[in-house]
Each structure stands twice: as structure tokens, then as C-alpha cells.
PDB file of C-alpha atoms in Angstrom:
ATOM      1  CA  MET A   1      23.714   7.089  13.995  1.00 45.00           C
ATOM      2  CA  ARG A   2      21.692   9.441  15.788  1.00 46.00           C
ATOM      3  CA  ARG A   3      17.451  10.030  15.902  1.00 48.00           C
ATOM      4  CA  GLN A   4      15.340  12.537  15.970  1.00 48.00           C
ATOM      5  CA  THR A   5      12.765  13.476  17.477  1.00 46.00           C
ATOM      6  CA  ALA A   6      10.006  15.983  18.164  1.00 44.00           C
ATOM      7  CA  THR A   7      11.760  17.424  20.910  1.00 40.00           C
ATOM      8  CA  SER A   8      15.433  17.896  18.869  1.00 41.00           C
ATOM      9  CA  GLY A   9      14.426  20.715  16.993  1.00 39.00           C
ATOM     10  CA  ILE A  10      12.268  19.437  14.271  1.00 42.00           C
ATOM     11  CA  ASN A  11       8.903  20.769  14.175  1.00 43.00           C
ATOM     12  CA  PRO A  12       6.026  17.881  14.015  1.00 43.00           C
ATOM     13  CA  ALA A  13       4.065  17.675  11.129  1.00 43.00           C
ATOM     14  CA  GLY A  14       0.710  20.066  11.187  1.00 43.00           C
ATOM     15  CA  SER A  15       2.579  22.143  13.470  1.00 43.00           C
ATOM     16  CA  SER A  16       2.112  25.838  12.129  1.00 41.00           C
ATOM     17  CA  ARG A  17       5.961  26.623  11.501  1.00 50.00           C
ATOM     18  CA  ALA A  18       7.712  24.635   8.149  1.00 63.00           C
ATOM     19  CA  LEU A  19       7.974  20.561   8.403  1.00 77.00           C
ATOM     20  CA  ARG A  20      12.047  20.014   7.396  1.00 83.00           C
ATOM     21  CA  LEU A  21      13.214  16.178   8.089  1.00 86.00           C
ATOM     22  CA  ASP A  22      16.764  15.534   7.483  1.00 86.00           C
ATOM     23  CA  PRO A  23      17.067  12.790   5.027  1.00 86.00           C
ATOM     24  CA  PHE A  24      20.375  12.477   5.770  1.00 87.00           C
ATOM     25  CA  SER A  25      20.344  11.906   9.245  1.00 86.00           C
ATOM     26  CA  LEU A  26      17.847   8.355   8.820  1.00 85.00           C
ATOM     27  CA  PRO A  27      16.533   7.326  10.870  1.00 89.00           C
ATOM     28  CA  ILE A  28      13.980   9.590  12.048  1.00 89.00           C
ATOM     29  CA  SER A  29      11.421   9.704  14.430  1.00 90.00           C
ATOM     30  CA  PHE A  30       8.765  12.296  14.710  1.00 90.00           C
ATOM     31  CA  HIS A  31       4.631  13.424  15.237  1.00 90.00           C
ATOM     32  CA  ALA A  32       2.650  13.750  12.326  1.00 88.00           C
ATOM     33  CA  HIS A  33      -1.472  14.503  11.760  1.00 86.00           C
ATOM     34  CA  ASP A  34      -3.744  11.925  11.547  1.00 85.00           C
ATOM     35  CA  ALA A  35      -7.436  12.755  11.309  1.00 84.00           C
ATOM     36  CA  ARG A  36      -8.208   9.071  12.305  1.00 83.00           C
ATOM     37  CA  ALA A  37      -6.213   8.606  15.246  1.00 87.00           C
ATOM     38  CA  ASP A  38      -7.132   9.487  18.839  1.00 87.00           C
ATOM     39  CA  GLY A  39      -5.718  13.108  19.516  1.00 89.00           C
ATOM     40  CA  PHE A  40      -4.775  13.771  15.643  1.00 89.00           C
ATOM     41  CA  VAL A  41      -1.151  12.242  15.993  1.00 91.00           C
ATOM     42  CA  ARG A  42       0.724   9.321  14.614  1.00 91.00           C
ATOM     43  CA  GLN A  43       3.709   8.559  15.615  1.00 93.00           C
ATOM     44  CA  VAL A  44       6.158   7.973  12.358  1.00 92.00           C
ATOM     45  CA  GLU A  45       9.580   5.928  12.323  1.00 93.00           C
ATOM     46  CA  LEU A  46      11.348   6.109   9.110  1.00 91.00           C
ATOM     47  CA  ASP A  47      14.038   4.750   8.014  1.00 91.00           C
ATOM     48  CA  ARG A  48      15.738   3.883   4.408  1.00 90.00           C
ATOM     49  CA  GLU A  49      14.025   0.422   4.053  1.00 91.00           C
ATOM     50  CA  ARG A  50      10.757   0.541   6.250  1.00 92.00           C
ATOM     51  CA  VAL A  51       8.685   3.187   7.752  1.00 92.00           C
ATOM     52  CA  VAL A  52       6.946   2.067  10.892  1.00 94.00           C
ATOM     53  CA  LEU A  53       3.549   3.964  11.622  1.00 92.00           C
ATOM     54  CA  ARG A  54       2.025   4.206  15.244  1.00 93.00           C
ATOM     55  CA  ARG A  55      -1.265   5.773  16.449  1.00 91.00           C
ATOM     56  CA  ALA A  56      -4.322   4.456  19.045  1.00 91.00           C
ATOM     57  CA  VAL A  57      -7.196   4.535  17.590  1.00 88.00           C
ATOM     58  CA  ARG A  58     -10.529   4.238  19.706  1.00 89.00           C
ATOM     59  CA  GLY A  59      -8.165   3.352  22.322  1.00 89.00           C
ATOM     60  CA  MET A  60      -6.654   0.325  20.232  1.00 92.00           C
ATOM     61  CA  ASN A  61      -2.615   0.798  19.670  1.00 93.00           C
ATOM     62  CA  MET A  62      -1.659  -0.632  16.456  1.00 91.00           C
ATOM     63  CA  ALA A  63       1.842  -0.094  14.509  1.00 92.00           C
ATOM     64  CA  LEU A  64       1.633  -0.448  10.728  1.00 90.00           C
ATOM     65  CA  ARG A  65       4.998  -1.846   9.154  1.00 94.00           C
ATOM     66  CA  LEU A  66       5.243  -0.860   5.467  1.00 92.00           C
ATOM     67  CA  ARG A  67       8.274  -1.514   3.368  1.00 93.00           C
ATOM     68  CA  VAL A  68       9.564   1.625   1.938  1.00 91.00           C
ATOM     69  CA  SER A  69       9.190   0.251  -1.567  1.00 91.00           C
ATOM     70  CA  ASP A  70       5.151  -0.183  -0.952  1.00 90.00           C
ATOM     71  CA  PHE A  71       5.096   3.271  -1.707  1.00 91.00           C
ATOM     72  CA  LEU A  72       4.668   4.900  -5.239  1.00 90.00           C
ATOM     73  CA  GLY A  73       7.131   7.917  -4.979  1.00 90.00           C
ATOM     74  CA  VAL A  74       8.160  10.942  -3.415  1.00 91.00           C
ATOM     75  CA  ALA A  75       5.323  13.473  -4.646  1.00 91.00           C
ATOM     76  CA  LEU A  76       5.142  17.265  -4.493  1.00 89.00           C
ATOM     77  CA  ARG A  77       1.971  18.684  -3.339  1.00 88.00           C
ATOM     78  CA  SER A  78       0.573  22.112  -2.843  1.00 85.00           C
ATOM     79  CA  VAL A  79      -1.024  23.444   0.562  1.00 85.00           C
ATOM     80  CA  LYS A  80      -1.970  27.022   1.710  1.00 86.00           C
ATOM     81  CA  ASP A  81       1.190  27.576   3.207  1.00 78.00           C
ATOM     82  CA  GLY A  82       3.597  26.189  -0.182  1.00 85.00           C
ATOM     83  CA  ARG A  83       4.478  23.380  -1.279  1.00 88.00           C
ATOM     84  CA  MET A  84       4.332  19.929   1.039  1.00 89.00           C
ATOM     85  CA  LEU A  85       6.506  17.084  -0.184  1.00 90.00           C
ATOM     86  CA  MET A  86       5.606  13.831   0.785  1.00 90.00           C
ATOM     87  CA  LEU A  87       6.138  10.029   0.666  1.00 91.00           C
ATOM     88  CA  ALA A  88       2.926   9.208  -1.694  1.00 90.00           C
ATOM     89  CA  HIS A  89       1.143   5.476  -0.714  1.00 89.00           C
ATOM     90  CA  ARG A  90      -1.367   4.237  -2.802  1.00 86.00           C
ATOM     91  CA  ASP A  91      -4.025   4.525   0.141  1.00 85.00           C
ATOM     92  CA  PRO A  92      -3.893   8.119   1.427  1.00 84.00           C
ATOM     93  CA  SER A  93      -4.504   8.400   4.760  1.00 83.00           C
ATOM     94  CA  LEU A  94      -0.742   6.175   4.710  1.00 87.00           C
ATOM     95  CA  ASN A  95       0.950   9.190   3.065  1.00 89.00           C
ATOM     96  CA  ILE A  96       4.120  11.163   5.524  1.00 90.00           C
ATOM     97  CA  PRO A  97       4.846  14.490   4.731  1.00 89.00           C
ATOM     98  CA  LEU A  98       8.243  14.770   4.741  1.00 90.00           C
ATOM     99  CA  CYS A  99       9.015  18.628   3.819  1.00 88.00           C
ATOM    100  CA  VAL A 100       6.682  21.847   3.904  1.00 89.00           C
ATOM    101  CA  THR A 101       7.876  25.179   3.120  1.00 88.00           C
ATOM    102  CA  ALA A 102       7.197  28.332   0.383  1.00 88.00           C
ATOM    103  CA  ASP A 103      10.887  28.375  -0.917  1.00 87.00           C
ATOM    104  CA  ASP A 104      10.958  26.620  -4.235  1.00 86.00           C
ATOM    105  CA  ASP A 105      14.479  25.790  -5.462  1.00 89.00           C
ATOM    106  CA  GLU A 106      14.471  24.384  -0.759  1.00 89.00           C
ATOM    107  CA  ILE A 107      11.801  22.254  -2.302  1.00 88.00           C
ATOM    108  CA  ALA A 108      13.593  21.299  -5.522  1.00 89.00           C
ATOM    109  CA  VAL A 109      16.532  20.395  -4.267  1.00 91.00           C
ATOM    110  CA  ALA A 110      14.685  18.220  -1.308  1.00 90.00           C
ATOM    111  CA  TRP A 111      12.458  17.049  -3.850  1.00 89.00           C
ATOM    112  CA  GLN A 112      15.464  15.260  -5.445  1.00 91.00           C
ATOM    113  CA  VAL A 113      17.711  13.947  -2.308  1.00 92.00           C
ATOM    114  CA  TRP A 114      14.492  12.249  -1.050  1.00 91.00           C
ATOM    115  CA  SER A 115      13.748  10.468  -4.674  1.00 90.00           C
ATOM    116  CA  ASP A 116      17.074  10.147  -4.437  1.00 91.00           C
ATOM    117  CA  ILE A 117      17.440   7.888  -1.095  1.00 91.00           C
ATOM    118  CA  PHE A 118      14.553   5.903  -0.889  1.00 91.00           C
ATOM    119  CA  ALA A 119      15.166   4.815  -5.311  1.00 90.00           C
ATOM    120  CA  LEU A 120      11.072   6.766  -5.713  1.00 90.00           C
ATOM    121  CA  PRO A 121       9.985   7.962  -8.590  1.00 89.00           C
ATOM    122  CA  MET A 122       9.578  11.744  -8.400  1.00 89.00           C
ATOM    123  CA  LEU A 123       5.660  12.632  -8.402  1.00 87.00           C
ATOM    124  CA  GLN A 124       3.891  15.508  -9.546  1.00 81.00           C
ATOM    125  CA  ASP A 125       0.995  15.508  -7.363  1.00 70.00           C
ATOM    126  CA  ALA A 126      -0.264  13.355  -4.571  1.00 49.00           C
ATOM    127  CA  ALA A 127      -4.102  14.394  -4.607  1.00 54.00           C
ATOM    128  CA  ARG A 128      -6.297  11.952  -6.359  1.00 56.00           C
ATOM    129  CA  GLU A 129      -8.366   9.037  -5.232  1.00 57.00           C
ATOM    130  CA  PRO A 130      -7.171   5.623  -4.473  1.00 57.00           C
ATOM    131  CA  ALA A 131      -6.748   3.413  -5.943  1.00 60.00           C
ATOM    132  CA  PRO A 132      -9.360   0.257  -6.701  1.00 65.00           C
ATOM    133  CA  ARG A 133      -9.340  -2.370  -4.784  1.00 65.00           C
ATOM    134  CA  ARG A 134      -7.640  -5.717  -6.022  1.00 65.00           C
ATOM    135  CA  ARG A 135      -9.166  -8.865  -6.949  1.00 64.00           C
ATOM    136  CA  ARG A 136      -8.576 -11.616  -4.715  1.00 62.00           C
ATOM    137  CA  ARG A 137      -6.665 -14.057  -6.164  1.00 63.00           C
ATOM    138  CA  ASN A 138      -8.698 -16.906  -5.010  1.00 62.00           C
ATOM    139  CA  ALA A 139     -12.409 -15.812  -6.071  1.00 60.00           C
ATOM    140  CA  ILE A 140     -12.626 -18.964  -8.368  1.00 56.00           C
ATOM    141  CA  ARG A 141     -12.244 -21.151  -4.938  1.00 57.00           C
ATOM    142  CA  ALA A 142     -15.563 -19.783  -3.258  1.00 62.00           C
ATOM    143  CA  ARG A 143     -17.956 -20.345  -6.153  1.00 67.00           C
ATOM    144  CA  ARG A 144     -16.748 -24.254  -7.031  1.00 62.00           C
ATOM    145  CA  PRO A 145     -15.326 -26.825  -4.448  1.00 66.00           C
ATOM    146  CA  LYS A 146     -11.578 -27.907  -5.462  1.00 65.00           C
ATOM    147  CA  PHE A 147     -12.171 -31.391  -6.847  1.00 67.00           C
ATOM    148  CA  LEU A 148     -14.781 -29.628  -9.398  1.00 65.00           C
ATOM    149  CA  VAL A 149     -11.777 -27.040 -10.633  1.00 63.00           C
ATOM    150  CA  ARG A 150      -9.601 -29.783 -11.360  1.00 66.00           C
ATOM    151  CA  ARG A 151     -12.325 -31.687 -13.839  1.00 62.00           C
ATOM    152  CA  ARG A 152     -12.686 -31.212 -16.788  1.00 65.00           C
ATOM    153  CA  ALA A 153     -15.924 -30.268 -17.601  1.00 64.00           C
ATOM    154  CA  GLY A 154     -18.269 -31.830 -20.427  1.00 67.00           C
ATOM    155  CA  ASP A 155     -19.041 -30.760 -23.741  1.00 69.00           C
ATOM    156  CA  LEU A 156     -22.594 -30.281 -24.032  1.00 69.00           C
ATOM    157  CA  ARG A 157     -23.062 -29.254 -28.050  1.00 72.00           C
ATOM    158  CA  SER A 158     -22.140 -32.707 -28.934  1.00 70.00           C
ATOM    159  CA  PRO A 159     -24.819 -35.735 -28.260  1.00 68.00           C
ATOM    160  CA  ALA A 160     -23.998 -38.143 -25.760  1.00 68.00           C
ATOM    161  CA  MET A 161     -23.057 -41.390 -27.840  1.00 68.00           C
ATOM    162  CA  ILE A 162     -25.707 -44.080 -27.483  1.00 67.00           C
ATOM    163  CA  TYR A 163     -25.226 -47.375 -28.982  1.00 63.00           C
ATOM    164  CA  ARG A 164     -28.487 -49.144 -30.356  1.00 69.00           C
ATOM    165  CA  ASP A 165     -29.067 -53.127 -32.314  1.00 69.00           C
ATOM    166  CA  GLU A 166     -25.604 -54.177 -30.256  1.00 67.00           C
ATOM    167  CA  ARG A 167     -24.579 -57.011 -28.040  1.00 68.00           C
ATOM    168  CA  GLU A 168     -24.634 -55.395 -24.739  1.00 65.00           C
ATOM    169  CA  ILE A 169     -22.558 -57.341 -21.905  1.00 67.00           C
ATOM    170  CA  ILE A 170     -25.022 -57.214 -18.812  1.00 68.00           C
ATOM    171  CA  ALA A 171     -24.002 -58.629 -15.357  1.00 65.00           C
ATOM    172  CA  ARG A 172     -26.645 -60.696 -14.027  1.00 66.00           C
ATOM    173  CA  ASN A 173     -26.245 -62.035 -10.408  1.00 61.00           C
TER     174      ASN A 173
END
């Protein structure tokens, strides 16, 4: 297996030329545009099972390791240069460009191939708002102590039992 890099004939994402990554030569390593990163560039390592995004933000280097199954699918999106094929994530800042071209036949074939390789669905448009944040699983723990969560709450609707006119056993000293 050989590795593709930005200097091996593959145009980096965000360049003025069309981007075409070869899906049959995975793993691929290339540079993509990132609006939040220093220098507006991030390094992407793409494999069949995982994606590694490396970038520096305010001088702090970071690497995000994501499974391919964490992505929503392979999405087709219209851009000013033509059409863009991307690996769509729930967080739009983690989308990964795969192919940018104006040729409809080429983009249709690439869309099917990338979808088959990653075993992800083909999505029509990835230009949408991020999904709302999921509810935390332990939200109740912040409200009640653990032993109170285990205890069964009393029933306030029924009155407490009161015993009158009966002999009681009282322990006296």
C-alpha cells in the first residue's frame, strides 16, 4: 500500500484546482481548509475505519481520532466551482472533502464508490445546522443524592396512620 500526500499529485482541499481523492488507495493523507485552525489548514488522515484530523489552534496542537461509523454519510453539496462530495459529520466543522468537480458523471460515480467503501449512506445535501446537543445520561445525579435516588418516595396523598385509644408499649429508663 502506498500513502498519498499533498505533494504526490493530489491537490490539497481548498486549492483553486479540483480536488479528487482516490478511494482505492486508502490510507490517504492530505491538507484541508479549516477556518478555526492556525494558518487555516488541517491535516487529514483518511482510512477505511478511522479518520485523524490534526490541527493547531492558538499554538496548541491537537489530533481528533474519529471512527468512520461516527459520520452521517457521504454527502453531495453544491458549491460555486461545481459539486462537492464530502464525508458528512453531525458537527459541520468535522466534514471532510473528498471530491470537488463540475463533471456530473464523475461526481455520481465517486459518490457511489465512496459510499460503498465506507459502508455509509448517500446523503443529498450536508448544508444544515448541527444537531442539538444530546441530553446527558446522568442529569438526575446533579439534582438528588445517590441514596435518595434509590429510596422509594413516600405517598403524601394518603394520611399517616394514627393509633388512638390503644395501649402502647413504651420503653422507660
